[in-house]
Amino acid sequence: IADVDVHTLGVGGHRLRCQRQSPTRGCGAVGDGEVIVMPETPTDPEKRFPRWKPEFVVPEGKSVDDIAKVSKQEIKGATIHFLDMSGTWKYKAAPFDPKSKEEMRENYRVVWAIVVEKDEGTLVRISGPMATMDKYYPGFESWLKALK
């Protein structure tokens, strides 16, 4: 992994460890991809996914559900809930900070994965330009499905 940024976030009364990685930096890809891992994530995708879907521009004549692929994978001892979206991402470095500047990232793909084990959830998000995701997503998906 070429670039790792680990920091502690304060959310409400909780302290979360967030790890941000750019595994594609310097690998000859079209653009950098990013993987973010956030423990202590709420486990209910029906509540989380609707918050993330508006982060993409919906093309004329389509609905947000037309561009959002939702799936679920059972693995040993856990369930992974996926939200996979492609197109123009309304990226914000700090998505819940109203002062954070929005950046339009065209031809992007973002996959949110909520890994649920009993009553604990971990969010793993991978994002990047389509060409980068085409190259690196299969390995990421295999890694997630191999979790034990």
Short mmCIF file of C-alpha atoms in Angstrom, two decimals:
data_model
loop_
_atom_site.label_atom_id
_atom_site.label_comp_id
_atom_site.label_asym_id
_atom_site.label_seq_id
_atom_site.Cartn_x
_atom_site.Cartn_y
_atom_site.Cartn_z
CA ILE A 1 0.00 0.00 0.00
CA ALA A 2 1.58 3.21 -1.16
CA ASP A 3 -0.07 5.77 1.15
CA VAL A 4 -1.71 5.31 4.54
CA ASP A 5 -3.31 7.99 6.71
CA VAL A 6 -4.60 6.83 10.08
CA HIS A 7 -6.33 9.29 12.38
CA THR A 8 -8.82 9.37 15.21
CA LEU A 9 -12.19 10.99 14.64
CA GLY A 10 -14.48 12.33 17.34
CA VAL A 11 -18.15 11.68 16.62
CA GLY A 12 -20.57 12.56 19.39
CA GLY A 13 -19.11 11.04 22.54
CA HIS A 14 -17.30 8.30 20.62
CA ARG A 15 -13.75 8.05 19.33
CA LEU A 16 -13.39 6.21 16.05
CA ARG A 17 -10.26 5.01 14.29
CA CYS A 18 -10.39 5.70 10.59
CA GLN A 19 -7.83 4.35 8.17
CA ARG A 20 -7.49 5.86 4.71
CA GLN A 21 -5.33 4.13 2.12
CA SER A 22 -4.43 4.89 -1.49
CA PRO A 23 -3.38 1.45 -2.74
CA THR A 24 -3.11 2.56 -6.37
CA ARG A 25 -0.82 5.57 -5.92
CA GLY A 26 2.20 5.24 -8.17
CA CYS A 27 0.97 1.97 -9.70
CA GLY A 28 0.51 3.27 -13.22
CA ALA A 29 -3.26 3.58 -12.83
CA VAL A 30 -5.27 6.36 -14.47
CA GLY A 31 -5.97 7.99 -11.10
CA ASP A 32 -5.64 7.25 -7.44
CA GLY A 33 -8.16 5.03 -5.75
CA GLU A 34 -8.92 5.21 -2.05
CA VAL A 35 -9.96 2.72 0.60
CA ILE A 36 -11.42 3.92 3.88
CA VAL A 37 -12.11 1.63 6.85
CA MET A 38 -14.32 2.92 9.68
CA PRO A 39 -15.18 0.69 12.64
CA GLU A 40 -18.23 1.19 14.84
CA THR A 41 -20.50 1.82 11.86
CA PRO A 42 -24.27 1.38 12.27
CA THR A 43 -25.24 -2.02 10.93
CA ASP A 44 -28.51 -1.22 9.12
CA PRO A 45 -27.98 -0.64 5.37
CA GLU A 46 -31.61 0.47 4.98
CA LYS A 47 -30.73 3.52 7.07
CA ARG A 48 -27.18 4.12 5.78
CA PHE A 49 -27.55 3.61 2.01
CA PRO A 50 -30.21 6.34 1.54
CA ARG A 51 -27.74 8.81 3.07
CA TRP A 52 -25.05 7.93 0.51
CA LYS A 53 -27.15 7.64 -2.66
CA PRO A 54 -27.55 11.45 -3.05
CA GLU A 55 -23.75 11.74 -3.34
CA PHE A 56 -24.13 10.90 -7.06
CA VAL A 57 -25.62 13.01 -9.84
CA VAL A 58 -28.62 11.22 -11.29
CA PRO A 59 -28.65 11.40 -15.10
CA GLU A 60 -31.75 12.86 -16.72
CA GLY A 61 -34.46 10.26 -17.23
CA LYS A 62 -33.13 7.96 -14.49
CA SER A 63 -33.74 7.57 -10.78
CA VAL A 64 -31.13 7.17 -8.06
CA ASP A 65 -32.14 3.52 -7.79
CA ASP A 66 -31.32 3.06 -11.50
CA ILE A 67 -27.68 3.95 -10.82
CA ALA A 68 -27.37 2.25 -7.40
CA LYS A 69 -26.66 -1.46 -7.20
CA VAL A 70 -27.48 -2.95 -3.79
CA SER A 71 -26.42 -6.49 -2.92
CA LYS A 72 -25.63 -8.72 0.04
CA GLN A 73 -23.03 -11.45 0.54
CA GLU A 74 -22.98 -13.95 3.40
CA ILE A 75 -19.50 -14.94 4.57
CA LYS A 76 -18.45 -17.10 7.49
CA GLY A 77 -19.70 -15.33 10.62
CA ALA A 78 -20.71 -12.08 8.91
CA THR A 79 -22.84 -10.41 6.27
CA ILE A 80 -21.55 -7.80 3.82
CA HIS A 81 -24.04 -5.25 2.46
CA PHE A 82 -22.87 -3.48 -0.73
CA LEU A 83 -23.92 -0.20 -2.33
CA ASP A 84 -22.18 0.23 -5.71
CA MET A 85 -22.60 3.51 -7.64
CA SER A 86 -20.98 4.96 -10.76
CA GLY A 87 -21.12 8.29 -12.54
CA THR A 88 -20.47 11.80 -11.23
CA TRP A 89 -19.66 11.71 -7.53
CA LYS A 90 -20.35 14.82 -5.46
CA TYR A 91 -17.23 14.24 -3.34
CA LYS A 92 -16.66 16.03 -0.04
CA ALA A 93 -13.53 15.44 2.03
CA ALA A 94 -15.69 15.83 5.16
CA PRO A 95 -19.16 14.78 3.97
CA PHE A 96 -21.07 15.76 7.11
CA ASP A 97 -19.35 19.14 7.54
CA PRO A 98 -21.49 21.84 5.89
CA LYS A 99 -18.32 23.91 5.30
CA SER A 100 -16.64 21.12 3.33
CA LYS A 101 -16.29 22.03 -0.35
CA GLU A 102 -18.07 19.78 -2.85
CA GLU A 103 -15.99 18.52 -5.78
CA MET A 104 -17.61 16.95 -8.85
CA ARG A 105 -15.68 13.79 -9.79
CA GLU A 106 -16.87 12.54 -13.17
CA ASN A 107 -16.61 8.94 -14.29
CA TYR A 108 -16.12 7.66 -10.75
CA ARG A 109 -17.19 4.51 -8.97
CA VAL A 110 -17.75 4.20 -5.23
CA VAL A 111 -18.55 0.97 -3.40
CA TRP A 112 -19.66 1.13 0.22
CA ALA A 113 -19.52 -2.17 2.09
CA ILE A 114 -20.97 -2.56 5.57
CA VAL A 115 -19.51 -5.67 7.18
CA VAL A 116 -21.87 -6.85 9.94
CA GLU A 117 -20.79 -9.37 12.53
CA LYS A 118 -23.39 -9.95 15.25
CA ASP A 119 -24.30 -6.39 16.33
CA GLU A 120 -21.06 -4.72 15.18
CA GLY A 121 -20.51 -2.97 11.86
CA THR A 122 -17.46 -1.79 9.95
CA LEU A 123 -17.68 0.41 6.88
CA VAL A 124 -15.20 -0.25 4.11
CA ARG A 125 -15.42 2.15 1.17
CA ILE A 126 -13.41 1.93 -2.04
CA SER A 127 -13.54 4.73 -4.59
CA GLY A 128 -11.74 5.95 -7.66
CA PRO A 129 -11.91 6.71 -11.36
CA MET A 130 -13.63 3.95 -13.36
CA ALA A 131 -10.40 2.73 -15.01
CA THR A 132 -8.73 2.41 -11.60
CA MET A 133 -11.72 0.63 -10.11
CA ASP A 134 -11.92 -1.74 -13.09
CA LYS A 135 -8.34 -2.75 -12.34
CA TYR A 136 -8.43 -2.95 -8.52
CA TYR A 137 -12.02 -3.72 -7.48
CA PRO A 138 -11.90 -7.48 -8.19
CA GLY A 139 -9.02 -7.90 -5.70
CA PHE A 140 -10.79 -5.73 -3.14
CA GLU A 141 -14.00 -7.76 -3.48
CA SER A 142 -12.06 -11.05 -3.12
CA TRP A 143 -10.34 -9.70 -0.01
CA LEU A 144 -13.69 -8.73 1.57
CA LYS A 145 -15.27 -12.09 0.80
CA ALA A 146 -12.27 -13.89 2.32
CA LEU A 147 -12.70 -12.19 5.71
CA LYS A 148 -13.04 -14.58 8.62
#
